[in-house]
Coordinates of C-alpha atoms in Angstrom, one line a residue:
X7 CA 31.4 78.1 14.5
X8 CA 34.4 78.9 12.2
X9 CA 33.1 81.9 10.1
X10 CA 35.0 80.7 7.0
X11 CA 34.5 77.0 7.3
X12 CA 31.1 76.9 8.7
X13 CA 29.9 74.9 11.6
X14 CA 32.6 72.1 12.1
X15 CA 31.2 68.8 13.7
X16 CA 32.6 67.2 16.8
X17 CA 32.2 63.8 18.2
X18 CA 29.3 62.7 20.4
X19 CA 31.0 59.9 22.5
X20 CA 27.7 59.4 24.2
X21 CA 26.9 56.7 21.8
X22 CA 29.6 54.7 23.6
X23 CA 29.5 55.7 27.3
X24 CA 28.0 59.0 29.2
X25 CA 31.7 60.1 30.6
X26 CA 34.9 58.9 32.0
X27 CA 33.2 58.5 35.3
X28 CA 29.8 57.3 34.1
X29 CA 28.1 54.3 35.9
X30 CA 27.5 52.6 32.6
X31 CA 31.2 52.5 32.0
X32 CA 31.9 51.2 35.6
X33 CA 29.1 48.6 35.2
X34 CA 30.6 47.5 31.8
X35 CA 34.1 47.1 33.2
X36 CA 32.8 45.2 36.0
X37 CA 30.7 42.8 33.7
X38 CA 33.6 42.2 31.4
X39 CA 35.8 41.1 34.2
X40 CA 33.3 38.8 35.6
X41 CA 32.4 37.4 32.3
X42 CA 36.1 36.7 31.4
X43 CA 36.4 34.9 34.9
X44 CA 33.4 32.8 34.2
X45 CA 34.6 32.1 30.5
X46 CA 37.9 31.0 31.7
X47 CA 36.5 28.7 34.4
X48 CA 34.2 27.2 31.9
X49 CA 36.8 26.6 28.9
X50 CA 40.4 26.9 30.1
X51 CA 42.1 23.5 29.5
X52 CA 39.1 21.9 27.9
X53 CA 38.7 23.3 24.3
X54 CA 40.2 20.2 22.5
X55 CA 37.5 18.0 24.1
X56 CA 34.5 20.1 22.9
X57 CA 32.7 18.9 19.8
X58 CA 31.9 21.3 17.0
X59 CA 28.6 22.5 18.7
X60 CA 30.4 23.2 21.8
X61 CA 33.3 25.0 20.5
X62 CA 31.0 27.2 18.2
X63 CA 29.2 28.2 21.3
X64 CA 32.5 29.1 23.0
X65 CA 33.5 31.4 20.2
X66 CA 30.1 32.9 20.1
X67 CA 30.6 33.9 23.8
X68 CA 34.1 35.2 23.0
X69 CA 32.7 37.4 20.4
X70 CA 30.1 38.8 22.6
X71 CA 32.8 39.7 25.1
X72 CA 35.0 41.1 22.3
X73 CA 32.3 43.6 21.3
X74 CA 32.1 44.7 24.9
X75 CA 35.9 45.0 25.4
X76 CA 36.2 46.8 22.3
X77 CA 33.5 49.3 23.0
X78 CA 35.4 50.2 26.5
X79 CA 38.9 50.4 24.7
X80 CA 37.4 52.5 21.8
X81 CA 35.8 55.0 24.1
X82 CA 39.2 55.5 26.0
X83 CA 41.2 55.9 22.7
X84 CA 38.6 58.3 21.3
X85 CA 38.4 60.4 24.3
X86 CA 42.2 60.6 24.6
X87 CA 42.6 61.5 20.8
X88 CA 40.4 64.7 21.4
X89 CA 43.2 66.3 23.4
X90 CA 46.5 64.3 23.8
X91 CA 48.0 67.1 25.7
X92 CA 45.6 66.4 28.7
X93 CA 47.3 64.5 31.4
X94 CA 43.8 63.5 32.8
X95 CA 42.7 62.1 29.6
X96 CA 45.9 60.3 29.0
X97 CA 45.7 59.1 32.5
X98 CA 42.3 57.7 31.9
X99 CA 43.4 56.0 28.6
X100 CA 46.3 54.3 30.2
X101 CA 44.1 53.2 33.4
X102 CA 41.5 51.6 30.9
X103 CA 44.3 50.0 29.0
X104 CA 45.8 48.2 31.8
X105 CA 42.3 47.1 33.0
X106 CA 41.5 45.7 29.5
X107 CA 44.9 44.1 29.5
X108 CA 44.2 42.3 32.8
X109 CA 40.8 41.1 31.5
X110 CA 42.6 40.0 28.3
X111 CA 45.0 38.0 30.0
X112 CA 42.2 35.7 31.4
X113 CA 41.2 35.2 27.6
X114 CA 44.4 34.6 26.1
X115 CA 44.3 30.8 26.7
X116 CA 41.6 30.6 24.0
X117 CA 43.8 31.3 20.9
X118 CA 46.5 29.5 22.4
X119 CA 44.5 26.1 22.8
X120 CA 42.6 26.7 19.6
X121 CA 46.1 26.6 17.9
X122 CA 47.0 23.3 19.6
X123 CA 43.9 21.4 18.1
X124 CA 45.1 19.1 15.2
X125 CA 43.9 20.0 11.6
X126 CA 42.2 16.8 11.0
X127 CA 40.3 17.1 14.4
X128 CA 39.3 20.7 13.5
X129 CA 38.1 19.8 10.3
X130 CA 35.8 17.3 11.8
X131 CA 34.6 19.9 14.3
X132 CA 33.9 22.2 11.5
X133 CA 31.2 20.0 10.2
X134 CA 28.9 21.6 12.8
X135 CA 27.1 24.5 11.3
X136 CA 27.7 26.4 14.8
X137 CA 31.4 26.2 14.4
X138 CA 31.5 26.5 10.6
X139 CA 30.2 30.2 10.6
X140 CA 33.6 31.0 12.4
X141 CA 35.8 29.0 9.8
X142 CA 37.5 32.3 8.4
X143 CA 38.3 33.5 11.9
X144 CA 39.7 30.2 12.8
X145 CA 41.8 30.1 9.7
X146 CA 43.3 33.5 10.2
X147 CA 43.8 32.8 14.1
X148 CA 45.7 29.7 13.1
X149 CA 48.0 31.4 10.6
X150 CA 50.3 32.2 13.9
X151 CA 50.4 28.6 15.0
X152 CA 54.1 28.2 13.9
X153 CA 55.0 31.3 15.9
X154 CA 53.4 30.6 19.1
X155 CA 55.4 30.6 22.4
X156 CA 54.7 28.5 25.4
X157 CA 51.3 29.4 27.3
X158 CA 53.4 30.9 30.1
X159 CA 55.5 33.1 27.8
X160 CA 52.5 34.3 25.7
X161 CA 50.8 35.4 29.1
X162 CA 54.1 37.1 30.3
X163 CA 54.4 39.0 27.2
X164 CA 50.9 40.1 27.1
X165 CA 50.9 41.3 30.8
X166 CA 54.2 43.0 30.2
X167 CA 53.2 44.9 27.0
X168 CA 51.5 47.9 28.9
X169 CA 55.0 48.7 30.3
X170 CA 56.9 47.7 27.1
X171 CA 56.1 48.8 23.7
X172 CA 52.8 50.4 24.5
X173 CA 54.4 52.7 27.0
X174 CA 57.2 53.7 24.4
X175 CA 54.3 54.4 21.8
X176 CA 52.5 56.5 24.4
X177 CA 55.7 58.5 25.0
X178 CA 55.9 59.2 21.2
X179 CA 52.4 60.3 20.9
X180 CA 52.5 62.7 24.0
X181 CA 55.9 64.3 22.8
X182 CA 54.5 65.0 19.4
X183 CA 51.4 66.4 21.0
X184 CA 53.2 68.5 23.4
X185 CA 55.7 70.0 20.8
X186 CA 55.2 73.7 19.6
X187 CA 56.8 75.0 16.4
X188 CA 57.7 78.7 16.3
X189 CA 56.3 80.3 13.2
X190 CA 56.4 84.2 13.1
X191 CA 54.8 85.3 16.1
X192 CA 52.8 82.0 16.8
X193 CA 53.5 78.8 18.4
X194 CA 51.9 76.2 16.2
X195 CA 51.1 72.3 16.7
X196 CA 52.2 69.6 14.5
X197 CA 49.3 69.6 11.8
X198 CA 49.4 73.4 11.7
X199 CA 53.1 73.6 10.9
X200 CA 52.9 70.9 8.5
X201 CA 50.0 72.5 6.8
X202 CA 52.2 75.6 6.0
X203 CA 54.5 73.4 3.8
X204 CA 51.5 73.6 1.1
X205 CA 51.1 77.3 1.5
X206 CA 51.3 79.1 -1.8
X207 CA 53.8 81.7 -0.4
X208 CA 57.5 80.3 -0.8
X209 CA 58.8 82.1 2.2
X210 CA 56.1 80.7 4.4
X211 CA 56.8 77.1 3.3
X212 CA 60.5 77.7 3.9
X213 CA 60.2 79.2 7.4
X214 CA 57.7 76.4 8.5
X215 CA 60.1 73.8 7.1
X216 CA 63.0 75.1 8.9
X217 CA 61.1 75.5 12.1
X218 CA 59.6 72.0 11.9
X219 CA 63.3 70.7 11.2
X220 CA 64.7 72.7 14.0
X221 CA 62.2 71.5 16.7
X222 CA 62.4 67.8 15.6
X223 CA 66.2 68.1 15.7
X224 CA 66.2 69.5 19.2
X225 CA 64.1 66.5 20.3
X226 CA 65.8 64.0 18.2
X227 CA 67.7 62.2 21.0
X228 CA 64.2 61.1 22.5
X229 CA 62.7 60.0 18.9
X230 CA 65.9 58.1 18.4
X231 CA 65.7 56.4 21.8
X232 CA 62.2 55.3 21.2
X233 CA 62.9 54.2 17.7
X234 CA 65.9 51.9 19.0
X235 CA 64.1 50.5 21.8
X236 CA 61.1 49.6 19.8
X237 CA 63.1 48.1 16.9
X238 CA 65.1 45.9 19.4
X239 CA 61.9 44.9 21.2
X240 CA 60.5 43.9 17.9
X241 CA 63.7 42.1 17.0
X242 CA 63.7 39.9 20.1
X243 CA 60.1 39.0 19.7
X244 CA 60.5 38.1 16.1
X245 CA 63.6 36.0 17.2
X246 CA 61.6 34.1 19.7
X247 CA 58.7 33.7 17.7
X248 CA 61.0 32.4 14.7
X249 CA 59.9 35.0 11.9
X250 CA 62.0 34.8 8.8
X251 CA 62.4 38.6 8.6
X252 CA 61.2 41.8 10.2
X253 CA 58.3 42.2 7.8
X254 CA 56.9 38.7 8.2
X255 CA 54.7 39.5 11.2
X256 CA 53.0 42.3 9.6
X257 CA 52.6 40.4 6.2
X258 CA 51.0 37.4 8.0
X259 CA 48.7 39.7 10.0
X260 CA 47.8 41.2 6.6
X261 CA 47.0 38.0 5.3
X262 CA 49.3 38.5 2.3
X263 CA 52.3 36.4 1.1
X264 CA 55.8 37.9 1.4
X265 CA 56.3 37.5 -2.3
X266 CA 53.2 39.7 -3.0
X267 CA 54.5 42.5 -1.1
X268 CA 58.0 42.0 -2.6
X269 CA 56.4 42.3 -6.0
X270 CA 54.7 45.6 -5.0
X271 CA 57.9 47.0 -3.5
X272 CA 59.9 46.1 -6.5
X273 CA 57.5 47.4 -9.1
X274 CA 57.2 50.9 -7.3
X275 CA 60.9 51.1 -6.8
X276 CA 61.6 50.3 -10.5
X277 CA 59.0 52.9 -11.4
X278 CA 60.5 55.9 -9.3
X279 CA 62.1 57.3 -12.5
X280 CA 59.1 57.3 -14.7
X281 CA 56.8 58.5 -11.7
X282 CA 58.4 60.6 -9.0
X283 CA 61.6 61.5 -10.8
X284 CA 59.7 62.6 -14.0
X285 CA 56.9 64.4 -12.3
X286 CA 59.1 66.6 -10.0
X287 CA 61.4 67.6 -12.9
X288 CA 58.2 68.8 -14.6
X289 CA 57.1 70.7 -11.5
X290 CA 60.7 72.2 -11.3
X291 CA 60.3 73.4 -15.0
X292 CA 56.8 74.9 -14.0
X293 CA 58.5 76.8 -11.2
X294 CA 61.2 77.9 -13.7
X295 CA 64.2 76.2 -11.9
X296 CA 66.4 73.4 -12.4
X297 CA 66.1 72.0 -8.7
X298 CA 63.6 72.6 -6.0
X299 CA 64.3 72.8 -2.2
X300 CA 62.6 69.8 -0.2
X301 CA 59.8 72.2 1.2
X302 CA 58.6 72.9 -2.5
X303 CA 57.5 69.0 -2.8
X304 CA 53.9 69.8 -1.7
X305 CA 54.0 73.6 -3.1
X306 CA 50.7 74.5 -4.9
X307 CA 51.2 75.3 -8.6
X308 CA 50.4 78.9 -9.6
X309 CA 47.3 77.9 -11.1
X310 CA 46.3 76.0 -7.8
X311 CA 42.7 75.9 -6.7
X312 CA 43.2 77.8 -3.4
X313 CA 39.8 78.5 -2.5
X314 CA 38.5 77.7 0.9
X315 CA 35.8 75.1 0.9
X316 CA 33.4 75.4 3.7
X317 CA 32.2 72.3 5.7
X318 CA 28.7 72.0 4.0
X319 CA 30.2 72.3 0.7
X320 CA 32.7 69.5 1.4
X321 CA 30.0 67.3 2.7
X322 CA 27.9 67.9 -0.5
X323 CA 30.8 67.3 -3.0
X324 CA 31.8 64.0 -1.3
X325 CA 28.3 62.4 -1.0
X326 CA 27.4 63.6 -4.5
X327 CA 30.5 61.8 -5.9
X328 CA 29.6 58.5 -3.9
X329 CA 25.9 58.8 -5.0
X330 CA 26.8 59.2 -8.7
X331 CA 28.7 55.8 -8.4
X332 CA 26.0 54.1 -6.1
X333 CA 23.1 55.5 -4.2
X334 CA 23.5 52.8 -1.5
X335 CA 27.0 53.8 -0.9
X336 CA 26.0 57.5 -0.5
X337 CA 23.2 56.5 1.9
X338 CA 25.7 54.7 4.2
X339 CA 27.9 57.7 3.8
X340 CA 25.3 60.2 4.9
X341 CA 24.7 58.5 8.4
X342 CA 28.2 60.0 9.5
X343 CA 26.9 63.7 9.0
X344 CA 24.9 65.6 11.6
X345 CA 25.2 62.6 14.0
X346 CA 28.4 63.3 16.0
X347 CA 30.2 60.7 14.2
X348 CA 32.9 63.1 12.7
X349 CA 35.4 65.4 14.7
X350 CA 36.7 67.9 12.2
X351 CA 38.2 71.0 13.6
X352 CA 41.8 71.4 14.1
X353 CA 42.6 72.0 17.7
X354 CA 45.8 72.2 19.9
X355 CA 46.4 68.7 21.5
X356 CA 44.1 66.9 19.2
X357 CA 45.3 63.7 17.5
X358 CA 47.2 65.1 14.1
X359 CA 46.4 63.7 10.7
X360 CA 43.0 61.9 10.3
X361 CA 41.6 58.5 10.9
X362 CA 38.5 56.2 10.8
X363 CA 37.9 54.1 14.2
X364 CA 35.8 51.3 13.6
X365 CA 34.8 50.9 17.3
X366 CA 32.8 47.9 17.3
X367 CA 29.8 46.4 15.3
X368 CA 27.1 47.1 18.0
X369 CA 28.1 50.9 17.8
X370 CA 29.4 52.7 14.7
X371 CA 32.8 54.3 13.4
X372 CA 34.0 57.6 14.4
X373 CA 35.9 59.8 11.9
X374 CA 38.8 62.2 12.9
X375 CA 39.9 65.0 10.6
X376 CA 42.0 68.3 11.0
X377 CA 39.6 70.0 8.5
X378 CA 41.1 73.3 7.2
X379 CA 39.1 73.8 4.0
X380 CA 41.7 73.0 1.4
X381 CA 40.9 70.7 -1.6
X382 CA 43.2 68.2 -0.2
X383 CA 41.1 68.3 3.0
X384 CA 38.0 67.5 1.0
X385 CA 39.9 64.5 -0.4
X386 CA 40.9 63.4 3.0
X387 CA 37.2 63.5 4.0
X388 CA 36.2 61.4 1.0
X389 CA 39.2 59.1 2.1
X390 CA 38.2 58.7 5.8
X391 CA 34.5 58.4 5.0
X392 CA 35.4 55.5 2.5
X393 CA 37.0 53.8 5.6
X394 CA 33.8 54.5 7.6
X395 CA 31.5 53.2 4.9
X396 CA 33.5 50.0 4.6
X397 CA 33.5 49.6 8.4
X398 CA 29.5 50.0 8.6
X399 CA 29.1 47.4 5.6
X400 CA 31.5 44.9 7.1
X401 CA 30.1 45.1 10.6
X402 CA 27.5 42.4 9.9
X403 CA 30.2 39.9 9.9
X404 CA 30.4 40.3 13.6
X405 CA 33.1 41.6 16.1
X406 CA 35.6 38.7 15.2
X407 CA 35.3 38.8 11.4
X408 CA 34.5 42.5 10.4
X409 CA 38.0 43.8 10.5
X410 CA 39.7 43.7 6.8
X411 CA 43.3 43.0 6.5
X412 CA 45.3 46.3 6.2
X413 CA 46.1 45.5 2.5
X414 CA 42.4 45.7 1.7
X415 CA 41.5 48.1 4.5
X416 CA 42.7 50.9 2.1
X417 CA 40.6 49.9 -0.6
X418 CA 37.2 51.9 -0.1
X419 CA 39.1 54.9 1.1
X420 CA 41.2 55.1 -1.8
X421 CA 38.2 54.3 -4.1
X422 CA 36.3 57.2 -2.4
X423 CA 39.0 59.7 -3.0
X424 CA 39.1 58.6 -6.6
X425 CA 35.3 59.0 -7.1
X426 CA 35.6 62.5 -5.5
X427 CA 38.5 63.5 -7.7
X428 CA 37.0 62.3 -11.1
X429 CA 33.9 64.1 -10.3
X430 CA 35.8 67.3 -9.4
X431 CA 37.8 66.9 -12.6
X432 CA 34.5 66.7 -14.6
X433 CA 33.5 70.0 -13.3
X434 CA 36.9 71.8 -14.0
X435 CA 36.1 75.2 -15.8
X436 CA 39.2 75.4 -17.9
X437 CA 42.5 74.0 -18.9
X438 CA 44.5 75.6 -16.1
X439 CA 42.2 74.3 -13.3
X440 CA 42.2 70.9 -14.9
X441 CA 46.1 70.9 -14.8
X442 CA 46.3 72.0 -11.3
X443 CA 43.7 69.4 -10.3
X444 CA 45.7 66.7 -12.2
X445 CA 48.9 67.9 -10.6
X446 CA 47.3 67.7 -7.1
X447 CA 46.0 64.3 -7.7
X448 CA 49.4 62.9 -9.0
X449 CA 51.1 64.6 -6.0
X450 CA 48.7 62.7 -3.6
X451 CA 49.3 59.4 -5.5
X452 CA 53.1 59.9 -5.2
X453 CA 52.8 60.8 -1.6
X454 CA 50.6 57.5 -1.3
X455 CA 52.7 55.0 -3.5
X456 CA 56.1 56.3 -3.9
X457 CA 56.6 58.0 -0.5
X458 CA 55.0 55.1 1.4
X459 CA 57.1 52.4 -0.3
X460 CA 60.1 54.7 0.5
X461 CA 59.2 54.7 4.1
X462 CA 58.8 50.9 4.0
X463 CA 62.4 50.7 2.2
X464 CA 63.6 53.2 5.1
X465 CA 62.0 50.8 7.8
X466 CA 63.4 47.7 6.2
X467 CA 67.0 49.1 6.1
X468 CA 66.6 50.5 9.6
X469 CA 65.4 47.2 11.2
X470 CA 68.4 45.3 9.5
X471 CA 70.9 48.1 10.6
X472 CA 69.6 48.0 14.3
X473 CA 70.6 44.1 14.4
X474 CA 74.2 45.3 14.2
X475 CA 73.8 47.6 17.2
X476 CA 72.1 50.8 18.5
X477 CA 71.9 53.5 15.9
X478 CA 72.8 57.2 16.6
X479 CA 70.5 60.0 15.2
X480 CA 73.0 60.7 12.6
X481 CA 73.0 57.1 11.5
X482 CA 69.2 57.0 11.2
X483 CA 69.5 60.2 9.4
X484 CA 71.9 58.9 6.7
X485 CA 69.5 56.2 5.9
X486 CA 66.5 58.4 5.8
X487 CA 68.6 60.8 3.3
X488 CA 69.6 58.0 1.0
X489 CA 66.0 56.6 0.7
X490 CA 64.5 60.1 0.1
X491 CA 67.1 61.0 -2.6
X492 CA 66.6 57.7 -4.5
X493 CA 62.8 57.9 -4.4
X494 CA 62.4 61.7 -5.1
X495 CA 65.1 62.0 -7.5
X496 CA 67.5 64.6 -8.8
X497 CA 65.0 67.5 -8.7
X498 CA 65.3 68.4 -5.1
X499 CA 67.9 69.7 -2.9
X500 CA 67.9 68.8 0.9
X501 CA 69.0 71.1 3.6
X502 CA 70.8 69.6 6.7
X503 CA 67.6 69.7 9.0
X504 CA 65.8 67.4 6.6
X505 CA 67.6 64.5 8.2
X506 CA 65.3 64.8 11.1
X507 CA 62.2 64.6 9.1
X508 CA 61.6 60.8 9.7
X509 CA 61.0 61.4 13.3
X510 CA 57.2 62.4 13.3
X511 CA 55.9 59.6 11.4
X512 CA 53.8 57.6 13.8
X513 CA 53.5 54.5 11.8
X514 CA 57.0 53.6 12.4
X515 CA 56.3 53.7 16.0
X516 CA 52.7 52.2 16.2
X517 CA 52.8 49.5 13.3
X518 CA 56.1 48.7 11.7
X519 CA 55.8 48.0 7.9
X520 CA 52.2 49.2 7.9
X521 CA 53.0 51.8 5.4
X522 CA 53.1 49.5 2.3
X523 CA 49.3 48.9 2.9
X524 CA 48.7 52.5 1.4
X525 CA 50.7 51.6 -1.7
X526 CA 49.0 48.3 -1.9
X527 CA 45.4 50.0 -1.6
X528 CA 46.2 52.8 -4.1
X529 CA 47.7 50.5 -6.9
X530 CA 45.0 47.9 -6.1
X531 CA 42.3 50.6 -6.5
X532 CA 43.8 52.0 -9.8
X533 CA 43.5 48.6 -11.2
X534 CA 39.7 48.2 -9.8
X535 CA 39.0 51.6 -11.2
X536 CA 40.3 50.7 -14.5
X537 CA 38.2 47.6 -14.5
X538 CA 35.1 49.7 -13.5
X539 CA 35.8 52.1 -16.4
X540 CA 36.2 49.2 -18.9
X541 CA 33.2 47.3 -17.7
X542 CA 30.8 49.5 -15.5
X543 CA 27.7 47.2 -15.6
X544 CA 27.3 45.4 -12.5
X545 CA 30.5 46.6 -11.0
X546 CA 28.7 48.6 -8.1
X547 CA 27.2 45.4 -6.7
X548 CA 30.4 43.5 -6.9
X549 CA 32.3 46.4 -5.2
X550 CA 29.7 46.5 -2.3
X551 CA 29.7 42.9 -1.7
X552 CA 33.7 43.0 -1.6
X553 CA 33.0 45.7 1.2
X554 CA 30.4 43.5 3.0
X555 CA 32.8 40.6 3.3
X556 CA 35.1 42.4 5.9
X557 CA 37.8 39.9 6.9
X558 CA 35.9 36.7 5.7
X559 CA 37.7 36.5 2.5
X560 CA 41.4 36.7 1.3
X561 CA 42.6 39.1 -1.3
X562 CA 42.7 36.5 -4.2
X563 CA 39.1 35.5 -3.4
X564 CA 38.0 39.2 -3.3
X565 CA 39.7 40.3 -6.5
X566 CA 38.7 37.3 -8.5
X567 CA 35.2 38.6 -9.4
X568 CA 37.1 41.6 -11.1
X569 CA 39.6 39.3 -12.9
X570 CA 42.3 40.8 -10.9
X571 CA 45.4 38.9 -9.2
X572 CA 47.7 40.6 -7.0
X573 CA 50.3 38.0 -7.2
X574 CA 50.8 38.9 -10.8
X575 CA 53.6 41.5 -11.1
X576 CA 51.8 43.0 -14.0
X577 CA 48.7 43.8 -11.6
X578 CA 50.9 46.2 -9.8
X579 CA 52.4 47.8 -13.3
X580 CA 48.8 48.3 -14.4
X581 CA 48.2 50.4 -11.2
X582 CA 51.4 52.4 -11.6
X583 CA 50.3 53.0 -15.2
X584 CA 47.4 55.0 -14.1
X585 CA 49.6 57.5 -12.3
X586 CA 52.2 57.4 -15.1
X587 CA 49.0 58.3 -17.6
X588 CA 48.1 61.2 -15.5
X589 CA 51.9 62.6 -15.7
X590 CA 51.7 62.0 -19.6
X591 CA 48.7 64.2 -19.7
X592 CA 50.4 66.9 -17.6
X593 CA 53.3 66.7 -20.1
X594 CA 50.9 67.3 -22.9
X595 CA 49.2 70.2 -20.9

């Protein structure tokens, strides 16, 4: 037990499997392999000839297998995330990944054949109720029809991925988990050193920033090689699949039109001056300077609420905020506490940052945090719990349709944060605390909206530049510095080592162009929250319905009950106006 933070919960992975060597896991792996064999024997080459009822039955079998395979894969990922510096855990996760890949290759034919069925033929089959229930899944699976390769190439690519992009991603994860950053007389992990960048002592921030930059710089050759290789790998895949541009695959997977994402990115970039530039100029003034060094970006204000919040208090703050909005939402949230669904302590080797892993509908989600008792950590708990609650509510859509597109996957998390923030703001004892809280919220929103769109812009430029040839670490650093200066504005000075700061951001490696989903979610929630404040009656039920629908509906259908439309540029401006309004209030304070 941590004396200051209280008893921090850790995962009980026993809800999935007893252990990596357990007979239950062995039996499930064997069952998954034999069911995949039987499935391919029954259906390969025969899908087009099935009637609607038969095809519905086949998808139902696939769904059951998806849950089983997802359970095995989730267990391996979570077991490895507990300590990524443990070679035995990494070996186990890789071993499971390869076994699942082999089983998956036997099922690959199914999506390929589904996509060969003509539209008119499928429409006829969809008249059968057994198939009609899977209509949303079929709609999304068939989005990729124009980009499908030959069956043989698809199978080759599937088999090869474990030694291709997945292997490079693994190298990145293990490198980051292994690195240690000297700080005074300690050697810190990545989450621990980055945590120092929001320390209230300026010398601590500076030393941490310099140490982090130096270690990333010392390892920049390997990060540049991983990045160059993965971008080239993606470019080859995009070319073969005839995607119009590097972002197209991500947008299609997110079930969002290119022009909606373009409208978001353009709105945010146009708002850089009235958001980030204006706020950081104000912050420099509070600090009594013209310009700030880059390590003061997340520096707490002198009035900052720097108390340490023990875990039981954090739990109460978040659940109370959820409960004030909707008791049903809070009831789902309570399931996560005291049940082994959350892993909270920061430990060496543990996966950095925070995430909510949905696992599979037959189990439950798991949340990972690196909780260190700051107000920001309470907001992270509110955020990840939002994901978890969303995943629990959507689970009834089943393994194939529970997943929400990334653009809407951030909705419940950011909304949960907003509820928690507004609840904390109401209890602010005085003007100074209110100012510090508003400033903290504005900084979080700038980190979510401006910073993530700047990341998206960085990736966009990087992917285009890589098409001209391999990029040196300096060339990548130049693109990074240009984007950072444009987005953060003239209030900052950047030392030389800042050019290496792109190299720790895992999203660039694991899911190119994912980052705009955060900005999408934040602006969307700002618009939603404004709708809630304007017309609270009946809002909760509509909101819960939206979460329950998982991946069944598109963003247009989901937002229509609230009178919102993401394809309208004014929609994004409304979301950005919420941030601007907070900055207005800070200027007055």
